Amino acid sequence: MANADLPVLKAANNLVAAAYTDQRHLSRATKELIFINSLTALRAPKGQIASHIRVALDLGISPIEILEAIEIVLPEAGIVAFQHGFEVWAEIVGAEAIEPTISVHDSEK
C-alpha cells in the first residue's frame, strides 16, 4: 500500500490510532472485547479474530470473558456469526467444542 497510495495509508494509520490504539476513555481491554465482538458479527477472517483474541488474553482478559463478548453477537448477528467466532475462540484457548445432540435430519427415513 505504501508504494501505491502513501497518503491513504497514513490516513488509515491515523484513524486506527485515534479510534483504537491511543489511550482515551475506554481501556485497551474493553476495546479488544468490542473488536472481537464486531469482527465476529462481521464474520471477519479467522486470523483477524484470532489476533484480537490473543491480544485480549495478553491483556489479562479471561477466556470466559472473551467468550461472553462473542456470545453477545447471538441476538444481533445470529448463530452462524456466533459459531464463526466460537470456533476461533475454542481453537485459541484450547476449549473442546460440544456438538448439539438434536437431530435435524434422519437420513434413514
PDB file of N, CA and C in Angstrom:
ATOM      1  N   MET A   1       0.825  -1.191   0.000  1.00  0.00           N
ATOM      2  CA  MET A   1       0.000   0.000   0.000  1.00  0.00           C
ATOM      3  C   MET A   1       0.872   1.260   0.000  1.00  0.00           C
ATOM      4  N   ALA A   2       1.988   1.220   0.706  1.00  0.00           N
ATOM      5  CA  ALA A   2       2.838   2.415   0.793  1.00  0.00           C
ATOM      6  C   ALA A   2       3.305   2.870  -0.583  1.00  0.00           C
ATOM      7  N   ASN A   3       3.632   1.936  -1.453  1.00  0.00           N
ATOM      8  CA  ASN A   3       4.074   2.300  -2.801  1.00  0.00           C
ATOM      9  C   ASN A   3       2.923   2.775  -3.675  1.00  0.00           C
ATOM     10  N   ALA A   4       1.733   2.268  -3.408  1.00  0.00           N
ATOM     11  CA  ALA A   4       0.590   2.599  -4.254  1.00  0.00           C
ATOM     12  C   ALA A   4      -0.089   3.902  -3.847  1.00  0.00           C
ATOM     13  N   ASP A   5      -0.287   4.095  -2.541  1.00  0.00           N
ATOM     14  CA  ASP A   5      -1.022   5.290  -2.098  1.00  0.00           C
ATOM     15  C   ASP A   5      -0.658   5.619  -0.655  1.00  0.00           C
ATOM     16  N   LEU A   6       0.496   6.219  -0.467  1.00  0.00           N
ATOM     17  CA  LEU A   6       1.010   6.545   0.865  1.00  0.00           C
ATOM     18  C   LEU A   6       0.084   7.472   1.650  1.00  0.00           C
ATOM     19  N   PRO A   7      -0.516   8.491   1.048  1.00  0.00           N
ATOM     20  CA  PRO A   7      -1.405   9.359   1.829  1.00  0.00           C
ATOM     21  C   PRO A   7      -2.592   8.607   2.449  1.00  0.00           C
ATOM     22  N   VAL A   8      -3.167   7.675   1.702  1.00  0.00           N
ATOM     23  CA  VAL A   8      -4.293   6.903   2.242  1.00  0.00           C
ATOM     24  C   VAL A   8      -3.810   5.973   3.349  1.00  0.00           C
ATOM     25  N   LEU A   9      -2.644   5.368   3.178  1.00  0.00           N
ATOM     26  CA  LEU A   9      -2.087   4.512   4.225  1.00  0.00           C
ATOM     27  C   LEU A   9      -1.861   5.309   5.505  1.00  0.00           C
ATOM     28  N   LYS A  10      -1.306   6.497   5.383  1.00  0.00           N
ATOM     29  CA  LYS A  10      -1.082   7.341   6.563  1.00  0.00           C
ATOM     30  C   LYS A  10      -2.405   7.721   7.223  1.00  0.00           C
ATOM     31  N   ALA A  11      -3.400   8.037   6.416  1.00  0.00           N
ATOM     32  CA  ALA A  11      -4.714   8.386   6.952  1.00  0.00           C
ATOM     33  C   ALA A  11      -5.338   7.200   7.684  1.00  0.00           C
ATOM     34  N   ALA A  12      -5.203   6.017   7.107  1.00  0.00           N
ATOM     35  CA  ALA A  12      -5.733   4.813   7.751  1.00  0.00           C
ATOM     36  C   ALA A  12      -5.028   4.560   9.076  1.00  0.00           C
ATOM     37  N   ASN A  13      -3.716   4.725   9.104  1.00  0.00           N
ATOM     38  CA  ASN A  13      -2.963   4.541  10.350  1.00  0.00           C
ATOM     39  C   ASN A  13      -3.402   5.545  11.410  1.00  0.00           C
ATOM     40  N   ASN A  14      -3.646   6.787  11.003  1.00  0.00           N
ATOM     41  CA  ASN A  14      -4.112   7.801  11.948  1.00  0.00           C
ATOM     42  C   ASN A  14      -5.494   7.465  12.494  1.00  0.00           C
ATOM     43  N   LEU A  15      -6.356   6.924  11.640  1.00  0.00           N
ATOM     44  CA  LEU A  15      -7.689   6.520  12.078  1.00  0.00           C
ATOM     45  C   LEU A  15      -7.600   5.396  13.107  1.00  0.00           C
ATOM     46  N   VAL A  16      -6.778   4.397  12.830  1.00  0.00           N
ATOM     47  CA  VAL A  16      -6.594   3.283  13.772  1.00  0.00           C
ATOM     48  C   VAL A  16      -6.078   3.809  15.106  1.00  0.00           C
ATOM     49  N   ALA A  17      -5.117   4.706  15.061  1.00  0.00           N
ATOM     50  CA  ALA A  17      -4.574   5.267  16.301  1.00  0.00           C
ATOM     51  C   ALA A  17      -5.650   6.025  17.075  1.00  0.00           C
ATOM     52  N   ALA A  18      -6.402   6.868  16.392  1.00  0.00           N
ATOM     53  CA  ALA A  18      -7.414   7.684  17.063  1.00  0.00           C
ATOM     54  C   ALA A  18      -8.538   6.836  17.658  1.00  0.00           C
ATOM     55  N   ALA A  19      -8.971   5.837  16.935  1.00  0.00           N
ATOM     56  CA  ALA A  19     -10.119   5.041  17.377  1.00  0.00           C
ATOM     57  C   ALA A  19      -9.747   3.854  18.254  1.00  0.00           C
ATOM     58  N   TYR A  20      -8.501   3.398  18.185  1.00  0.00           N
ATOM     59  CA  TYR A  20      -8.178   2.106  18.796  1.00  0.00           C
ATOM     60  C   TYR A  20      -6.958   2.142  19.704  1.00  0.00           C
ATOM     61  N   THR A  21      -5.811   2.522  19.204  1.00  0.00           N
ATOM     62  CA  THR A  21      -4.587   2.350  19.997  1.00  0.00           C
ATOM     63  C   THR A  21      -4.277   3.516  20.929  1.00  0.00           C
ATOM     64  N   ASP A  22      -4.717   4.733  20.597  1.00  0.00           N
ATOM     65  CA  ASP A  22      -4.477   5.857  21.501  1.00  0.00           C
ATOM     66  C   ASP A  22      -5.300   5.684  22.773  1.00  0.00           C
ATOM     67  N   GLN A  23      -4.726   6.063  23.913  1.00  0.00           N
ATOM     68  CA  GLN A  23      -5.463   5.980  25.175  1.00  0.00           C
ATOM     69  C   GLN A  23      -6.480   7.111  25.230  1.00  0.00           C
ATOM     70  N   ARG A  24      -7.735   6.723  25.380  1.00  0.00           N
ATOM     71  CA  ARG A  24      -8.807   7.701  25.517  1.00  0.00           C
ATOM     72  C   ARG A  24      -9.617   7.320  26.741  1.00  0.00           C
ATOM     73  N   HIS A  25     -10.906   7.115  26.609  1.00  0.00           N
ATOM     74  CA  HIS A  25     -11.745   6.813  27.769  1.00  0.00           C
ATOM     75  C   HIS A  25     -11.893   5.319  28.028  1.00  0.00           C
ATOM     76  N   LEU A  26     -11.956   4.526  26.974  1.00  0.00           N
ATOM     77  CA  LEU A  26     -12.084   3.076  27.136  1.00  0.00           C
ATOM     78  C   LEU A  26     -10.705   2.461  27.327  1.00  0.00           C
ATOM     79  N   SER A  27     -10.653   1.451  28.165  1.00  0.00           N
ATOM     80  CA  SER A  27      -9.387   0.734  28.351  1.00  0.00           C
ATOM     81  C   SER A  27      -9.072  -0.080  27.103  1.00  0.00           C
ATOM     82  N   ARG A  28      -7.822  -0.440  26.967  1.00  0.00           N
ATOM     83  CA  ARG A  28      -7.421  -1.276  25.829  1.00  0.00           C
ATOM     84  C   ARG A  28      -8.148  -2.616  25.880  1.00  0.00           C
ATOM     85  N   ALA A  29      -8.351  -3.157  27.089  1.00  0.00           N
ATOM     86  CA  ALA A  29      -9.057  -4.433  27.232  1.00  0.00           C
ATOM     87  C   ALA A  29     -10.496  -4.322  26.729  1.00  0.00           C
ATOM     88  N   THR A  30     -11.169  -3.248  27.098  1.00  0.00           N
ATOM     89  CA  THR A  30     -12.546  -3.046  26.631  1.00  0.00           C
ATOM     90  C   THR A  30     -12.588  -2.932  25.117  1.00  0.00           C
ATOM     91  N   LYS A  31     -11.637  -2.194  24.558  1.00  0.00           N
ATOM     92  CA  LYS A  31     -11.582  -2.052  23.099  1.00  0.00           C
ATOM     93  C   LYS A  31     -11.370  -3.404  22.423  1.00  0.00           C
ATOM     94  N   GLU A  32     -10.551  -4.265  23.012  1.00  0.00           N
ATOM     95  CA  GLU A  32     -10.325  -5.590  22.418  1.00  0.00           C
ATOM     96  C   GLU A  32     -11.604  -6.408  22.416  1.00  0.00           C
ATOM     97  N   LEU A  33     -12.360  -6.368  23.513  1.00  0.00           N
ATOM     98  CA  LEU A  33     -13.621  -7.114  23.559  1.00  0.00           C
ATOM     99  C   LEU A  33     -14.601  -6.590  22.509  1.00  0.00           C
ATOM    100  N   ILE A  34     -14.642  -5.279  22.342  1.00  0.00           N
ATOM    101  CA  ILE A  34     -15.510  -4.699  21.313  1.00  0.00           C
ATOM    102  C   ILE A  34     -15.045  -5.124  19.923  1.00  0.00           C
ATOM    103  N   PHE A  35     -13.738  -5.114  19.722  1.00  0.00           N
ATOM    104  CA  PHE A  35     -13.187  -5.533  18.431  1.00  0.00           C
ATOM    105  C   PHE A  35     -13.549  -6.993  18.141  1.00  0.00           C
ATOM    106  N   ILE A  36     -13.361  -7.864  19.120  1.00  0.00           N
ATOM    107  CA  ILE A  36     -13.677  -9.286  18.945  1.00  0.00           C
ATOM    108  C   ILE A  36     -15.155  -9.450  18.609  1.00  0.00           C
ATOM    109  N   ASN A  37     -16.002  -8.722  19.322  1.00  0.00           N
ATOM    110  CA  ASN A  37     -17.436  -8.790  19.079  1.00  0.00           C
ATOM    111  C   ASN A  37     -17.777  -8.329  17.666  1.00  0.00           C
ATOM    112  N   SER A  38     -17.256  -7.181  17.265  1.00  0.00           N
ATOM    113  CA  SER A  38     -17.616  -6.657  15.945  1.00  0.00           C
ATOM    114  C   SER A  38     -17.037  -7.502  14.815  1.00  0.00           C
ATOM    115  N   LEU A  39     -15.812  -7.988  14.978  1.00  0.00           N
ATOM    116  CA  LEU A  39     -15.225  -8.850  13.945  1.00  0.00           C
ATOM    117  C   LEU A  39     -16.002 -10.156  13.818  1.00  0.00           C
ATOM    118  N   THR A  40     -16.493 -10.673  14.954  1.00  0.00           N
ATOM    119  CA  THR A  40     -17.303 -11.892  14.926  1.00  0.00           C
ATOM    120  C   THR A  40     -18.623 -11.625  14.208  1.00  0.00           C
ATOM    121  N   ALA A  41     -19.282 -10.525  14.541  1.00  0.00           N
ATOM    122  CA  ALA A  41     -20.558 -10.190  13.899  1.00  0.00           C
ATOM    123  C   ALA A  41     -20.394 -10.019  12.393  1.00  0.00           C
ATOM    124  N   LEU A  42     -19.255  -9.474  11.987  1.00  0.00           N
ATOM    125  CA  LEU A  42     -18.983  -9.271  10.560  1.00  0.00           C
ATOM    126  C   LEU A  42     -18.450 -10.527   9.873  1.00  0.00           C
ATOM    127  N   ARG A  43     -18.223 -11.577  10.657  1.00  0.00           N
ATOM    128  CA  ARG A  43     -17.623 -12.822  10.152  1.00  0.00           C
ATOM    129  C   ARG A  43     -16.314 -12.531   9.427  1.00  0.00           C
ATOM    130  N   ALA A  44     -15.481 -11.763  10.109  1.00  0.00           N
ATOM    131  CA  ALA A  44     -14.166 -11.408   9.569  1.00  0.00           C
ATOM    132  C   ALA A  44     -13.316 -12.666   9.420  1.00  0.00           C
ATOM    133  N   PRO A  45     -12.251 -12.599   8.642  1.00  0.00           N
ATOM    134  CA  PRO A  45     -11.359 -13.758   8.522  1.00  0.00           C
ATOM    135  C   PRO A  45     -10.904 -14.236   9.904  1.00  0.00           C
ATOM    136  N   LYS A  46     -10.823 -15.546  10.041  1.00  0.00           N
ATOM    137  CA  LYS A  46     -10.499 -16.135  11.344  1.00  0.00           C
ATOM    138  C   LYS A  46      -9.179 -15.619  11.909  1.00  0.00           C
ATOM    139  N   GLY A  47      -8.203 -15.375  11.054  1.00  0.00           N
ATOM    140  CA  GLY A  47      -6.920 -14.869  11.527  1.00  0.00           C
ATOM    141  C   GLY A  47      -7.039 -13.516  12.193  1.00  0.00           C
ATOM    142  N   GLN A  48      -7.942 -12.687  11.690  1.00  0.00           N
ATOM    143  CA  GLN A  48      -8.167 -11.368  12.283  1.00  0.00           C
ATOM    144  C   GLN A  48      -8.772 -11.500  13.673  1.00  0.00           C
ATOM    145  N   ILE A  49      -9.785 -12.341  13.800  1.00  0.00           N
ATOM    146  CA  ILE A  49     -10.416 -12.555  15.104  1.00  0.00           C
ATOM    147  C   ILE A  49      -9.400 -13.160  16.063  1.00  0.00           C
ATOM    148  N   ALA A  50      -8.649 -14.139  15.592  1.00  0.00           N
ATOM    149  CA  ALA A  50      -7.661 -14.813  16.437  1.00  0.00           C
ATOM    150  C   ALA A  50      -6.626 -13.837  16.977  1.00  0.00           C
ATOM    151  N   SER A  51      -6.170 -12.911  16.147  1.00  0.00           N
ATOM    152  CA  SER A  51      -5.144 -11.976  16.615  1.00  0.00           C
ATOM    153  C   SER A  51      -5.678 -11.101  17.743  1.00  0.00           C
ATOM    154  N   HIS A  52      -6.934 -10.709  17.676  1.00  0.00           N
ATOM    155  CA  HIS A  52      -7.507  -9.890  18.745  1.00  0.00           C
ATOM    156  C   HIS A  52      -7.804 -10.722  19.990  1.00  0.00           C
ATOM    157  N   ILE A  53      -8.149 -11.983  19.829  1.00  0.00           N
ATOM    158  CA  ILE A  53      -8.310 -12.855  20.997  1.00  0.00           C
ATOM    159  C   ILE A  53      -6.972 -13.010  21.704  1.00  0.00           C
ATOM    160  N   ARG A  54      -5.904 -13.175  20.959  1.00  0.00           N
ATOM    161  CA  ARG A  54      -4.571 -13.302  21.568  1.00  0.00           C
ATOM    162  C   ARG A  54      -4.172 -12.024  22.312  1.00  0.00           C
ATOM    163  N   VAL A  55      -4.448 -10.878  21.709  1.00  0.00           N
ATOM    164  CA  VAL A  55      -4.151  -9.606  22.388  1.00  0.00           C
ATOM    165  C   VAL A  55      -4.960  -9.514  23.679  1.00  0.00           C
ATOM    166  N   ALA A  56      -6.239  -9.871  23.617  1.00  0.00           N
ATOM    167  CA  ALA A  56      -7.088  -9.821  24.808  1.00  0.00           C
ATOM    168  C   ALA A  56      -6.527 -10.712  25.916  1.00  0.00           C
ATOM    169  N   LEU A  57      -6.119 -11.908  25.564  1.00  0.00           N
ATOM    170  CA  LEU A  57      -5.524 -12.805  26.559  1.00  0.00           C
ATOM    171  C   LEU A  57      -4.253 -12.199  27.137  1.00  0.00           C
ATOM    172  N   ASP A  58      -3.429 -11.606  26.283  1.00  0.00           N
ATOM    173  CA  ASP A  58      -2.200 -10.952  26.749  1.00  0.00           C
ATOM    174  C   ASP A  58      -2.496  -9.797  27.697  1.00  0.00           C
ATOM    175  N   LEU A  59      -3.638  -9.157  27.519  1.00  0.00           N
ATOM    176  CA  LEU A  59      -4.029  -8.043  28.386  1.00  0.00           C
ATOM    177  C   LEU A  59      -4.657  -8.514  29.694  1.00  0.00           C
ATOM    178  N   GLY A  60      -4.784  -9.828  29.858  1.00  0.00           N
ATOM    179  CA  GLY A  60      -5.326 -10.369  31.100  1.00  0.00           C
ATOM    180  C   GLY A  60      -6.811 -10.658  31.086  1.00  0.00           C
ATOM    181  N   ILE A  61      -7.434 -10.550  29.937  1.00  0.00           N
ATOM    182  CA  ILE A  61      -8.849 -10.887  29.830  1.00  0.00           C
ATOM    183  C   ILE A  61      -8.960 -12.405  29.842  1.00  0.00           C
ATOM    184  N   SER A  62      -9.874 -12.930  30.635  1.00  0.00           N
ATOM    185  CA  SER A  62     -10.003 -14.382  30.755  1.00  0.00           C
ATOM    186  C   SER A  62     -10.702 -14.963  29.531  1.00  0.00           C
ATOM    187  N   PRO A  63     -10.444 -16.239  29.250  1.00  0.00           N
ATOM    188  CA  PRO A  63     -11.140 -16.886  28.127  1.00  0.00           C
ATOM    189  C   PRO A  63     -12.660 -16.793  28.231  1.00  0.00           C
ATOM    190  N   ILE A  64     -13.195 -16.917  29.450  1.00  0.00           N
ATOM    191  CA  ILE A  64     -14.652 -16.873  29.597  1.00  0.00           C
ATOM    192  C   ILE A  64     -15.196 -15.468  29.346  1.00  0.00           C
ATOM    193  N   GLU A  65     -14.430 -14.430  29.675  1.00  0.00           N
ATOM    194  CA  GLU A  65     -14.853 -13.063  29.368  1.00  0.00           C
ATOM    195  C   GLU A  65     -14.874 -12.838  27.857  1.00  0.00           C
ATOM    196  N   ILE A  66     -13.899 -13.391  27.167  1.00  0.00           N
ATOM    197  CA  ILE A  66     -13.860 -13.281  25.706  1.00  0.00           C
ATOM    198  C   ILE A  66     -15.049 -14.021  25.098  1.00  0.00           C
ATOM    199  N   LEU A  67     -15.337 -15.208  25.620  1.00  0.00           N
ATOM    200  CA  LEU A  67     -16.490 -15.966  25.127  1.00  0.00           C
ATOM    201  C   LEU A  67     -17.780 -15.179  25.335  1.00  0.00           C
ATOM    202  N   GLU A  68     -17.902 -14.534  26.481  1.00  0.00           N
ATOM    203  CA  GLU A  68     -19.107 -13.741  26.738  1.00  0.00           C
ATOM    204  C   GLU A  68     -19.255 -12.615  25.714  1.00  0.00           C
ATOM    205  N   ALA A  69     -18.152 -11.988  25.339  1.00  0.00           N
ATOM    206  CA  ALA A  69     -18.200 -10.944  24.306  1.00  0.00           C
ATOM    207  C   ALA A  69     -18.657 -11.530  22.972  1.00  0.00           C
ATOM    208  N   ILE A  70     -18.216 -12.740  22.671  1.00  0.00           N
ATOM    209  CA  ILE A  70     -18.630 -13.403  21.429  1.00  0.00           C
ATOM    210  C   ILE A  70     -20.104 -13.788  21.500  1.00  0.00           C
ATOM    211  N   GLU A  71     -20.567 -14.218  22.672  1.00  0.00           N
ATOM    212  CA  GLU A  71     -21.970 -14.618  22.833  1.00  0.00           C
ATOM    213  C   GLU A  71     -22.931 -13.448  22.630  1.00  0.00           C
ATOM    214  N   ILE A  72     -22.477 -12.234  22.904  1.00  0.00           N
ATOM    215  CA  ILE A  72     -23.333 -11.059  22.707  1.00  0.00           C
ATOM    216  C   ILE A  72     -23.738 -10.914  21.240  1.00  0.00           C
ATOM    217  N   VAL A  73     -22.996 -11.525  20.346  1.00  0.00           N
ATOM    218  CA  VAL A  73     -23.304 -11.492  18.915  1.00  0.00           C
ATOM    219  C   VAL A  73     -24.613 -12.221  18.611  1.00  0.00           C
ATOM    220  N   LEU A  74     -24.968 -13.211  19.414  1.00  0.00           N
ATOM    221  CA  LEU A  74     -26.124 -14.065  19.111  1.00  0.00           C
ATOM    222  C   LEU A  74     -27.407 -13.302  18.788  1.00  0.00           C
ATOM    223  N   PRO A  75     -27.895 -12.399  19.648  1.00  0.00           N
ATOM    224  CA  PRO A  75     -29.168 -11.755  19.322  1.00  0.00           C
ATOM    225  C   PRO A  75     -29.106 -10.825  18.112  1.00  0.00           C
ATOM    226  N   GLU A  76     -27.962 -10.240  17.861  1.00  0.00           N
ATOM    227  CA  GLU A  76     -27.863  -9.255  16.782  1.00  0.00           C
ATOM    228  C   GLU A  76     -27.443  -9.848  15.443  1.00  0.00           C
ATOM    229  N   ALA A  77     -26.523 -10.809  15.463  1.00  0.00           N
ATOM    230  CA  ALA A  77     -25.973 -11.329  14.201  1.00  0.00           C
ATOM    231  C   ALA A  77     -26.313 -12.792  13.956  1.00  0.00           C
ATOM    232  N   GLY A  78     -26.814 -13.489  14.973  1.00  0.00           N
ATOM    233  CA  GLY A  78     -27.276 -14.851  14.781  1.00  0.00           C
ATOM    234  C   GLY A  78     -26.259 -15.936  15.077  1.00  0.00           C
ATOM    235  N   ILE A  79     -26.743 -17.164  14.969  1.00  0.00           N
ATOM    236  CA  ILE A  79     -25.969 -18.344  15.339  1.00  0.00           C
ATOM    237  C   ILE A  79     -24.778 -18.575  14.417  1.00  0.00           C
ATOM    238  N   VAL A  80     -24.921 -18.288  13.135  1.00  0.00           N
ATOM    239  CA  VAL A  80     -23.823 -18.542  12.196  1.00  0.00           C
ATOM    240  C   VAL A  80     -22.631 -17.648  12.522  1.00  0.00           C
ATOM    241  N   ALA A  81     -22.891 -16.381  12.781  1.00  0.00           N
ATOM    242  CA  ALA A  81     -21.804 -15.471  13.160  1.00  0.00           C
ATOM    243  C   ALA A  81     -21.195 -15.912  14.487  1.00  0.00           C
ATOM    244  N   PHE A  82     -22.050 -16.274  15.453  1.00  0.00           N
ATOM    245  CA  PHE A  82     -21.547 -16.743  16.743  1.00  0.00           C
ATOM    246  C   PHE A  82     -20.653 -17.962  16.563  1.00  0.00           C
ATOM    247  N   GLN A  83     -21.112 -18.945  15.797  1.00  0.00           N
ATOM    248  CA  GLN A  83     -20.320 -20.160  15.588  1.00  0.00           C
ATOM    249  C   GLN A  83     -18.963 -19.836  14.981  1.00  0.00           C
ATOM    250  N   HIS A  84     -18.923 -18.879  14.090  1.00  0.00           N
ATOM    251  CA  HIS A  84     -17.669 -18.461  13.461  1.00  0.00           C
ATOM    252  C   HIS A  84     -16.689 -17.977  14.532  1.00  0.00           C
ATOM    253  N   GLY A  85     -17.154 -17.082  15.390  1.00  0.00           N
ATOM    254  CA  GLY A  85     -16.297 -16.577  16.463  1.00  0.00           C
ATOM    255  C   GLY A  85     -15.964 -17.636  17.488  1.00  0.00           C
ATOM    256  N   PHE A  86     -16.947 -18.482  17.808  1.00  0.00           N
ATOM    257  CA  PHE A  86     -16.718 -19.533  18.799  1.00  0.00           C
ATOM    258  C   PHE A  86     -15.635 -20.499  18.341  1.00  0.00           C
ATOM    259  N   GLU A  87     -15.656 -20.863  17.075  1.00  0.00           N
ATOM    260  CA  GLU A  87     -14.638 -21.785  16.547  1.00  0.00           C
ATOM    261  C   GLU A  87     -13.236 -21.207  16.709  1.00  0.00           C
ATOM    262  N   VAL A  88     -13.092 -19.927  16.428  1.00  0.00           N
ATOM    263  CA  VAL A  88     -11.782 -19.284  16.580  1.00  0.00           C
ATOM    264  C   VAL A  88     -11.390 -19.266  18.051  1.00  0.00           C
ATOM    265  N   TRP A  89     -12.318 -18.859  18.905  1.00  0.00           N
ATOM    266  CA  TRP A  89     -12.061 -18.809  20.352  1.00  0.00           C
ATOM    267  C   TRP A  89     -11.638 -20.180  20.875  1.00  0.00           C
ATOM    268  N   ALA A  90     -12.396 -21.221  20.520  1.00  0.00           N
ATOM    269  CA  ALA A  90     -12.103 -22.572  21.001  1.00  0.00           C
ATOM    270  C   ALA A  90     -10.716 -23.020  20.558  1.00  0.00           C
ATOM    271  N   GLU A  91     -10.345 -22.698  19.341  1.00  0.00           N
ATOM    272  CA  GLU A  91      -9.023 -23.069  18.831  1.00  0.00           C
ATOM    273  C   GLU A  91      -7.915 -22.356  19.608  1.00  0.00           C
ATOM    274  N   ILE A  92      -8.100 -21.076  19.876  1.00  0.00           N
ATOM    275  CA  ILE A  92      -7.071 -20.283  20.557  1.00  0.00           C
ATOM    276  C   ILE A  92      -6.925 -20.699  22.016  1.00  0.00           C
ATOM    277  N   VAL A  93      -8.036 -20.894  22.714  1.00  0.00           N
ATOM    278  CA  VAL A  93      -7.956 -21.198  24.152  1.00  0.00           C
ATOM    279  C   VAL A  93      -7.888 -22.695  24.438  1.00  0.00           C
ATOM    280  N   GLY A  94      -8.007 -23.513  23.400  1.00  0.00           N
ATOM    281  CA  GLY A  94      -7.919 -24.959  23.585  1.00  0.00           C
ATOM    282  C   GLY A  94      -9.169 -25.572  24.187  1.00  0.00           C
ATOM    283  N   ALA A  95     -10.314 -24.929  23.981  1.00  0.00           N
ATOM    284  CA  ALA A  95     -11.577 -25.454  24.501  1.00  0.00           C
ATOM    285  C   ALA A  95     -12.110 -26.532  23.569  1.00  0.00           C
ATOM    286  N   GLU A  96     -12.728 -27.517  24.161  1.00  0.00           N
ATOM    287  CA  GLU A  96     -13.323 -28.590  23.370  1.00  0.00           C
ATOM    288  C   GLU A  96     -14.754 -28.210  23.022  1.00  0.00           C
ATOM    289  N   ALA A  97     -15.058 -28.205  21.761  1.00  0.00           N
ATOM    290  CA  ALA A  97     -16.416 -27.880  21.324  1.00  0.00           C
ATOM    291  C   ALA A  97     -17.334 -29.067  21.579  1.00  0.00           C
ATOM    292  N   ILE A  98     -18.527 -28.783  22.028  1.00  0.00           N
ATOM    293  CA  ILE A  98     -19.534 -29.816  22.242  1.00  0.00           C
ATOM    294  C   ILE A  98     -20.580 -29.650  21.151  1.00  0.00           C
ATOM    295  N   GLU A  99     -20.775 -30.696  20.388  1.00  0.00           N
ATOM    296  CA  GLU A  99     -21.736 -30.637  19.289  1.00  0.00           C
ATOM    297  C   GLU A  99     -23.142 -30.890  19.821  1.00  0.00           C
ATOM    298  N   PRO A 100     -24.149 -30.236  19.245  1.00  0.00           N
ATOM    299  CA  PRO A 100     -25.526 -30.459  19.686  1.00  0.00           C
ATOM    300  C   PRO A 100     -25.961 -31.894  19.415  1.00  0.00           C
ATOM    301  N   THR A 101     -26.847 -32.383  20.255  1.00  0.00           N
ATOM    302  CA  THR A 101     -27.318 -33.759  20.110  1.00  0.00           C
ATOM    303  C   THR A 101     -28.668 -33.835  19.403  1.00  0.00           C
ATOM    304  N   ILE A 102     -29.231 -32.724  19.047  1.00  0.00           N
ATOM    305  CA  ILE A 102     -30.530 -32.696  18.379  1.00  0.00           C
ATOM    306  C   ILE A 102     -30.345 -33.076  16.917  1.00  0.00           C
ATOM    307  N   SER A 103     -31.103 -34.067  16.482  1.00  0.00           N
ATOM    308  CA  SER A 103     -31.040 -34.486  15.089  1.00  0.00           C
ATOM    309  C   SER A 103     -31.983 -33.615  14.266  1.00  0.00           C
ATOM    310  N   VAL A 104     -31.451 -32.993  13.230  1.00  0.00           N
ATOM    311  CA  VAL A 104     -32.296 -32.165  12.370  1.00  0.00           C
ATOM    312  C   VAL A 104     -32.701 -32.894  11.099  1.00  0.00           C
ATOM    313  N   HIS A 105     -32.068 -34.037  10.863  1.00  0.00           N
ATOM    314  CA  HIS A 105     -32.407 -34.803   9.670  1.00  0.00           C
ATOM    315  C   HIS A 105     -32.040 -36.260   9.915  1.00  0.00           C
ATOM    316  N   ASP A 106     -32.971 -37.133   9.631  1.00  0.00           N
ATOM    317  CA  ASP A 106     -32.723 -38.567   9.762  1.00  0.00           C
ATOM    318  C   ASP A 106     -32.688 -39.152   8.357  1.00  0.00           C
ATOM    319  N   SER A 107     -31.512 -39.485   7.883  1.00  0.00           N
ATOM    320  CA  SER A 107     -31.363 -39.982   6.512  1.00  0.00           C
ATOM    321  C   SER A 107     -31.881 -41.402   6.343  1.00  0.00           C
ATOM    322  N   GLU A 108     -32.257 -42.057   7.419  1.00  0.00           N
ATOM    323  CA  GLU A 108     -32.758 -43.430   7.348  1.00  0.00           C
ATOM    324  C   GLU A 108     -34.214 -43.477   6.890  1.00  0.00           C
ATOM    325  N   LYS A 109     -34.916 -42.379   6.933  1.00  0.00           N
ATOM    326  CA  LYS A 109     -36.350 -42.379   6.575  1.00  0.00           C
ATOM    327  C   LYS A 109     -36.550 -42.052   5.136  1.00  0.00           C
TER     328      LYS A 109
END
